[in-house]
Amino acid sequence: MSAKKFHSSLTLPVAISLAIHLGIILVLALGALDFFTKKLETPEPAAAAPVQAVLIDQQKVAAAAEKIRQEKRDAERREQLRQEELERKADEARKAREQEQAKLKQLEAERKQKEIETQKAIEEAKRKEEQAKQAADKAEKERVRKESERKAAEEAAKKAEDKRKAEEAAAKKAEEERKRKAEEERKRKAEEEAKRKAEAERKRKAAEEAARREQELADMMAAEQATINAARNRQLVSERDRYTAMIKATIQRNLVVDESMRGKSCKMFIRLASDGFVTTAEAREGDGVVCRAAKAAITKAGRLPVSPEPEVYQLMKEINLTVQPEI
């Protein structure tokens, strides 16, 4: 609370208190003046009358004073309620502002992402356009090449026809030579096929052995990783328990207790932000008085101890704990 707000919260009660005290002093002064006036005016023999008047005046003064005190208490109570309402509205406004800021950040991130996606789409369209142009140029070059080849083929066809006639005479001899070579090639290929099969079998066995060794290594690595993960999980649980104990200690420090809470407890559900700010504090089960005191202690703390490690925070961002006053 700022100094200006604190000063404004005190102004009205102080003014009311001053007015009440001034009123009491004025009533007492008027009562005393009236008492002395009547005493001077009343004959001496009638002694009982002034006493009765003084008693009546004192009763009026007392009643007036009590009325003023009651009005003071009522004014103070109204002021307290007004201050509580102002604080509640301020807290709601702060939360709404935080939510709005978070929403604006998210919208800005989405806008930037859309800009990036739009730029990528433009670049992709340019790339496809360039590819299409290149493809068209390539197709035109291919058409020109094929046309040139066609003309060359026609010229070659004529030469081939002339050559064919000359080669027919040698065709028979060439066929015999071809058959001989084909037989030799068949035998050579059969030998190569036998060698290829033998090599393939050797490679298959080598691959099976390599796969077996690789599986053994993978199993060893998986076992080692499982051991590492188990140790890490134990460490995370230990850190969670340590910070949970710190949270309990913080609540105990802020807990207002009395004798009626002895032996009683309350189960609380708490949801925490990453910086320890308490976003939810609900009593789930237990003594009503203890539950209200526990919730007040949590609200007073505002922020509770939270581990800076994200993995530990994930384990404790929502916790259930039992609050038992230490009496």
CSV table of C-alpha atoms in Angstrom, one decimal, residues 13-294:
chain,number,residue,atom,x,y,z
A,13,PRO,CA,-11.4,7.7,10.9
A,14,VAL,CA,-9.2,10.4,12.4
A,15,ALA,CA,-11.7,13.1,11.4
A,16,ILE,CA,-14.6,11.0,12.9
A,17,SER,CA,-12.6,10.4,16.1
A,18,LEU,CA,-11.9,14.2,16.5
A,19,ALA,CA,-15.5,15.0,15.9
A,20,ILE,CA,-16.7,12.5,18.5
A,21,HIS,CA,-14.3,13.7,21.2
A,22,LEU,CA,-15.2,17.3,20.5
A,23,GLY,CA,-18.9,16.3,20.8
A,24,ILE,CA,-18.3,14.6,24.1
A,25,ILE,CA,-16.4,17.6,25.5
A,26,LEU,CA,-19.2,20.0,24.3
A,27,VAL,CA,-21.9,17.8,25.9
A,28,LEU,CA,-20.0,17.6,29.2
A,29,ALA,CA,-19.4,21.4,29.2
A,30,LEU,CA,-23.1,22.1,28.5
A,31,GLY,CA,-24.1,19.6,31.2
A,32,ALA,CA,-21.8,21.2,33.8
A,33,LEU,CA,-23.0,24.7,32.9
A,34,ASP,CA,-26.6,23.6,33.2
A,35,PHE,CA,-25.9,22.0,36.5
A,36,PHE,CA,-24.3,25.1,38.0
A,37,THR,CA,-27.0,27.4,36.6
A,38,LYS,CA,-29.8,25.3,38.2
A,39,LYS,CA,-27.9,25.1,41.4
A,40,LEU,CA,-27.7,28.8,41.7
A,41,GLU,CA,-31.3,29.3,40.8
A,42,THR,CA,-32.8,26.6,43.1
A,43,PRO,CA,-33.7,27.6,46.7
A,44,GLU,CA,-31.5,26.1,49.4
A,45,PRO,CA,-34.2,24.1,51.2
A,46,ALA,CA,-35.0,21.9,48.2
A,47,ALA,CA,-31.7,20.0,48.2
A,48,ALA,CA,-33.0,16.8,46.5
A,49,ALA,CA,-33.9,18.4,43.2
A,50,PRO,CA,-30.4,19.4,42.0
A,51,VAL,CA,-29.2,15.8,42.7
A,52,GLN,CA,-31.9,14.4,40.6
A,53,ALA,CA,-31.1,16.9,37.8
A,54,VAL,CA,-27.4,16.0,37.9
A,55,LEU,CA,-28.3,12.3,37.6
A,56,ILE,CA,-30.5,12.9,34.7
A,57,ASP,CA,-27.9,15.0,33.0
A,58,GLN,CA,-25.2,12.4,33.6
A,59,GLN,CA,-27.5,9.8,32.1
A,60,LYS,CA,-28.0,11.9,29.0
A,61,VAL,CA,-24.3,12.6,28.7
A,62,ALA,CA,-23.6,8.8,29.0
A,63,ALA,CA,-26.2,8.0,26.5
A,64,ALA,CA,-24.9,10.6,24.1
A,65,ALA,CA,-21.4,9.4,24.6
A,66,GLU,CA,-22.4,5.8,24.0
A,67,LYS,CA,-24.3,6.9,20.9
A,68,ILE,CA,-21.2,8.8,19.6
A,69,ARG,CA,-19.0,5.8,20.4
A,70,GLN,CA,-21.4,3.5,18.5
A,71,GLU,CA,-21.4,5.9,15.6
A,72,LYS,CA,-17.6,5.9,15.6
A,73,ARG,CA,-17.5,2.1,15.6
A,74,ASP,CA,-20.1,2.0,12.8
A,75,ALA,CA,-18.0,4.5,10.8
A,76,GLU,CA,-14.8,2.6,11.4
A,77,ARG,CA,-16.5,-0.6,10.3
A,78,ARG,CA,-17.9,1.0,7.1
A,79,GLU,CA,-14.5,2.4,6.4
A,80,GLN,CA,-12.8,-1.0,6.9
A,81,LEU,CA,-15.4,-2.6,4.6
A,82,ARG,CA,-14.8,0.1,2.0
A,83,GLN,CA,-11.0,-0.4,2.2
A,84,GLU,CA,-11.4,-4.2,1.8
A,85,GLU,CA,-13.6,-3.6,-1.2
A,86,LEU,CA,-11.1,-1.2,-2.8
A,87,GLU,CA,-8.3,-3.7,-2.2
A,88,ARG,CA,-10.4,-6.6,-3.7
A,89,LYS,CA,-11.2,-4.5,-6.8
A,90,ALA,CA,-7.5,-3.5,-7.1
A,91,ASP,CA,-6.5,-7.1,-7.0
A,92,GLU,CA,-9.1,-8.0,-9.6
A,93,ALA,CA,-7.9,-5.2,-11.8
A,94,ARG,CA,-4.3,-6.3,-11.4
A,95,LYS,CA,-5.1,-9.9,-12.4
A,96,ALA,CA,-7.2,-8.7,-15.3
A,97,ARG,CA,-4.3,-6.5,-16.5
A,98,GLU,CA,-1.9,-9.4,-16.2
A,99,GLN,CA,-4.3,-11.6,-18.2
A,100,GLU,CA,-4.7,-8.9,-20.9
A,101,GLN,CA,-0.9,-8.5,-21.1
A,102,ALA,CA,-0.4,-12.2,-21.6
A,103,LYS,CA,-3.1,-12.2,-24.3
A,104,LEU,CA,-1.4,-9.3,-26.1
A,105,LYS,CA,1.9,-11.1,-26.0
A,106,GLN,CA,0.3,-14.3,-27.4
A,107,LEU,CA,-1.5,-12.2,-30.2
A,108,GLU,CA,1.8,-10.6,-31.1
A,109,ALA,CA,3.6,-13.9,-31.3
A,110,GLU,CA,0.8,-15.3,-33.5
A,111,ARG,CA,1.0,-12.2,-35.7
A,112,LYS,CA,4.8,-12.6,-36.1
A,113,GLN,CA,4.3,-16.4,-36.9
A,114,LYS,CA,1.7,-15.5,-39.6
A,115,GLU,CA,4.1,-13.0,-41.1
A,116,ILE,CA,6.8,-15.6,-41.2
A,117,GLU,CA,4.4,-18.1,-42.8
A,118,THR,CA,3.3,-15.5,-45.4
A,119,GLN,CA,6.9,-14.7,-46.3
A,120,LYS,CA,7.7,-18.4,-46.6
A,121,ALA,CA,4.6,-18.8,-48.9
A,122,ILE,CA,5.8,-15.9,-51.1
A,123,GLU,CA,9.3,-17.4,-51.3
A,124,GLU,CA,7.9,-20.8,-52.1
A,125,ALA,CA,5.7,-19.3,-54.9
A,126,LYS,CA,8.7,-17.5,-56.4
A,127,ARG,CA,10.7,-20.8,-56.2
A,128,LYS,CA,8.0,-22.7,-58.0
A,129,GLU,CA,7.6,-20.0,-60.6
A,130,GLU,CA,11.4,-20.1,-61.2
A,131,GLN,CA,11.3,-23.9,-61.4
A,132,ALA,CA,8.4,-23.7,-63.9
A,133,LYS,CA,10.4,-21.3,-66.0
A,134,GLN,CA,13.5,-23.5,-65.9
A,135,ALA,CA,11.4,-26.5,-66.9
A,136,ALA,CA,9.9,-24.6,-69.9
A,137,ASP,CA,13.3,-23.6,-71.0
A,138,LYS,CA,14.6,-27.1,-70.6
A,139,ALA,CA,11.6,-28.5,-72.6
A,140,GLU,CA,12.3,-26.1,-75.4
A,141,LYS,CA,15.9,-27.1,-75.5
A,142,GLU,CA,14.9,-30.7,-75.5
A,143,ARG,CA,12.5,-30.2,-78.4
A,144,VAL,CA,15.2,-28.5,-80.5
A,145,ARG,CA,17.6,-31.3,-79.6
A,146,LYS,CA,15.2,-34.0,-80.6
A,147,GLU,CA,14.4,-32.2,-83.9
A,148,SER,CA,18.1,-32.0,-84.6
A,149,GLU,CA,18.5,-35.7,-83.7
A,150,ARG,CA,15.5,-36.6,-86.0
A,151,LYS,CA,17.2,-34.9,-89.0
A,152,ALA,CA,20.5,-36.6,-88.2
A,153,ALA,CA,18.7,-39.9,-87.8
A,154,GLU,CA,17.1,-39.6,-91.2
A,155,GLU,CA,20.5,-38.9,-92.8
A,156,ALA,CA,22.0,-41.8,-90.8
A,157,ALA,CA,19.1,-44.1,-91.9
A,158,LYS,CA,20.1,-43.6,-95.6
A,159,LYS,CA,23.7,-44.4,-94.8
A,160,ALA,CA,22.6,-47.3,-92.7
A,161,GLU,CA,20.6,-48.8,-95.5
A,162,ASP,CA,23.7,-48.7,-97.7
A,163,LYS,CA,25.8,-50.1,-95.0
A,164,ARG,CA,23.2,-52.9,-94.3
A,165,LYS,CA,23.6,-54.3,-97.7
A,166,ALA,CA,27.3,-54.4,-97.3
A,167,GLU,CA,27.0,-56.0,-93.9
A,168,GLU,CA,24.6,-58.7,-94.9
A,169,ALA,CA,27.4,-60.6,-96.4
A,170,ALA,CA,29.3,-60.6,-93.2
A,171,ALA,CA,26.2,-61.2,-91.1
A,172,LYS,CA,26.4,-65.0,-91.2
A,173,LYS,CA,30.0,-65.1,-90.1
A,174,ALA,CA,29.2,-62.5,-87.4
A,175,GLU,CA,26.3,-64.6,-86.2
A,176,GLU,CA,28.5,-67.6,-85.7
A,177,GLU,CA,31.0,-65.5,-83.9
A,178,ARG,CA,28.3,-64.1,-81.8
A,179,LYS,CA,27.0,-67.5,-80.7
A,180,ARG,CA,30.5,-68.6,-79.8
A,181,LYS,CA,31.0,-65.5,-77.7
A,182,ALA,CA,27.5,-65.8,-76.2
A,183,GLU,CA,28.3,-69.3,-75.0
A,184,GLU,CA,31.6,-68.1,-73.4
A,185,GLU,CA,29.6,-65.2,-71.8
A,186,ARG,CA,27.0,-67.6,-70.4
A,187,LYS,CA,29.7,-69.7,-68.8
A,188,ARG,CA,31.4,-66.6,-67.4
A,189,LYS,CA,28.1,-65.3,-66.0
A,190,ALA,CA,27.4,-68.7,-64.4
A,191,GLU,CA,30.7,-68.6,-62.6
A,192,GLU,CA,30.2,-65.0,-61.5
A,193,GLU,CA,26.7,-65.9,-60.3
A,194,ALA,CA,28.1,-68.7,-58.2
A,195,LYS,CA,30.7,-66.3,-56.8
A,196,ARG,CA,28.0,-63.6,-56.2
A,197,LYS,CA,25.8,-66.1,-54.2
A,198,ALA,CA,28.7,-67.2,-52.1
A,199,GLU,CA,29.6,-63.5,-51.4
A,200,ALA,CA,26.0,-62.7,-50.6
A,201,GLU,CA,25.8,-65.6,-48.1
A,202,ARG,CA,29.0,-64.4,-46.5
A,203,LYS,CA,27.6,-60.8,-46.2
A,204,ARG,CA,24.3,-62.1,-44.8
A,205,LYS,CA,26.0,-63.9,-42.0
A,206,ALA,CA,28.3,-60.9,-41.3
A,207,ALA,CA,25.2,-58.7,-41.3
A,208,GLU,CA,23.4,-61.0,-38.8
A,209,GLU,CA,26.4,-61.0,-36.5
A,210,ALA,CA,26.7,-57.2,-36.7
A,211,ALA,CA,22.9,-56.9,-36.0
A,212,ARG,CA,23.3,-59.2,-33.0
A,213,ARG,CA,26.2,-57.1,-31.6
A,214,GLU,CA,24.3,-53.9,-32.3
A,215,GLN,CA,21.3,-55.2,-30.4
A,216,GLU,CA,23.5,-56.2,-27.5
A,217,LEU,CA,25.0,-52.7,-27.4
A,218,ALA,CA,21.5,-51.1,-27.7
A,219,ASP,CA,20.3,-53.3,-24.7
A,220,MET,CA,23.3,-52.2,-22.7
A,221,MET,CA,22.7,-48.5,-23.5
A,222,ALA,CA,19.0,-48.9,-22.7
A,223,ALA,CA,19.8,-50.4,-19.3
A,224,GLU,CA,22.3,-47.7,-18.6
A,225,GLN,CA,19.7,-45.0,-19.6
A,226,ALA,CA,17.1,-46.6,-17.4
A,227,THR,CA,19.5,-46.5,-14.4
A,228,ILE,CA,20.3,-42.8,-15.2
A,229,ASN,CA,16.5,-42.0,-15.5
A,230,ALA,CA,15.8,-43.8,-12.2
A,231,ALA,CA,18.5,-41.7,-10.4
A,232,ARG,CA,17.2,-38.5,-12.0
A,233,ASN,CA,13.6,-39.4,-10.9
A,234,ARG,CA,14.8,-39.9,-7.3
A,235,GLN,CA,16.6,-36.6,-7.4
A,236,LEU,CA,13.5,-34.8,-8.7
A,237,VAL,CA,11.3,-36.4,-6.1
A,238,SER,CA,13.9,-35.4,-3.4
A,239,GLU,CA,13.9,-31.8,-4.6
A,240,ARG,CA,10.1,-31.8,-4.7
A,241,ASP,CA,9.9,-33.1,-1.1
A,242,ARG,CA,12.5,-30.5,0.0
A,243,TYR,CA,10.5,-27.6,-1.5
A,244,THR,CA,7.2,-29.0,-0.2
A,245,ALA,CA,8.8,-29.0,3.3
A,246,MET,CA,9.8,-25.4,2.7
A,247,ILE,CA,6.3,-24.5,1.7
A,248,LYS,CA,4.9,-26.2,4.8
A,249,ALA,CA,7.4,-24.2,6.9
A,250,THR,CA,6.3,-20.9,5.2
A,251,ILE,CA,2.7,-21.7,5.9
A,252,GLN,CA,3.4,-22.5,9.6
A,253,ARG,CA,5.3,-19.2,10.0
A,254,ASN,CA,2.2,-17.2,8.7
A,255,LEU,CA,-0.3,-19.4,10.5
A,256,VAL,CA,-2.3,-17.7,13.3
A,257,VAL,CA,-3.1,-20.5,15.9
A,258,ASP,CA,-5.1,-20.8,19.1
A,259,GLU,CA,-5.7,-23.6,21.6
A,260,SER,CA,-8.9,-24.7,19.9
A,261,MET,CA,-6.8,-26.0,16.9
A,262,ARG,CA,-4.7,-28.5,18.9
A,263,GLY,CA,-4.7,-31.9,17.3
A,264,LYS,CA,-6.7,-30.7,14.3
A,265,SER,CA,-5.7,-30.4,10.6
A,266,CYS,CA,-6.8,-29.4,7.1
A,267,LYS,CA,-5.9,-30.8,3.7
A,268,MET,CA,-5.2,-28.0,1.2
A,269,PHE,CA,-4.9,-28.0,-2.6
A,270,ILE,CA,-2.4,-25.4,-3.9
A,271,ARG,CA,-1.7,-24.4,-7.5
A,272,LEU,CA,1.5,-22.4,-8.1
A,273,ALA,CA,2.9,-20.3,-10.9
A,274,SER,CA,6.5,-20.8,-12.0
A,275,ASP,CA,7.7,-17.9,-9.8
A,276,GLY,CA,5.9,-19.4,-6.7
A,277,PHE,CA,2.8,-17.1,-6.9
A,278,VAL,CA,-0.2,-18.8,-5.5
A,279,THR,CA,-3.0,-19.0,-8.1
A,280,THR,CA,-5.2,-21.4,-6.2
A,281,ALA,CA,-5.6,-22.3,-2.5
A,282,GLU,CA,-8.5,-24.5,-1.7
A,283,ALA,CA,-9.4,-26.4,1.5
A,284,ARG,CA,-10.4,-29.9,0.6
A,285,GLU,CA,-11.0,-31.6,3.9
A,286,GLY,CA,-10.5,-30.9,7.7
A,287,ASP,CA,-11.4,-28.6,10.5
A,288,GLY,CA,-13.1,-25.4,9.4
A,289,VAL,CA,-11.1,-23.1,11.7
A,290,VAL,CA,-7.8,-24.7,10.7
A,291,CYS,CA,-8.7,-24.5,7.0
A,292,ARG,CA,-9.6,-20.8,7.2
A,293,ALA,CA,-6.3,-20.1,9.1
A,294,ALA,CA,-4.3,-22.1,6.6
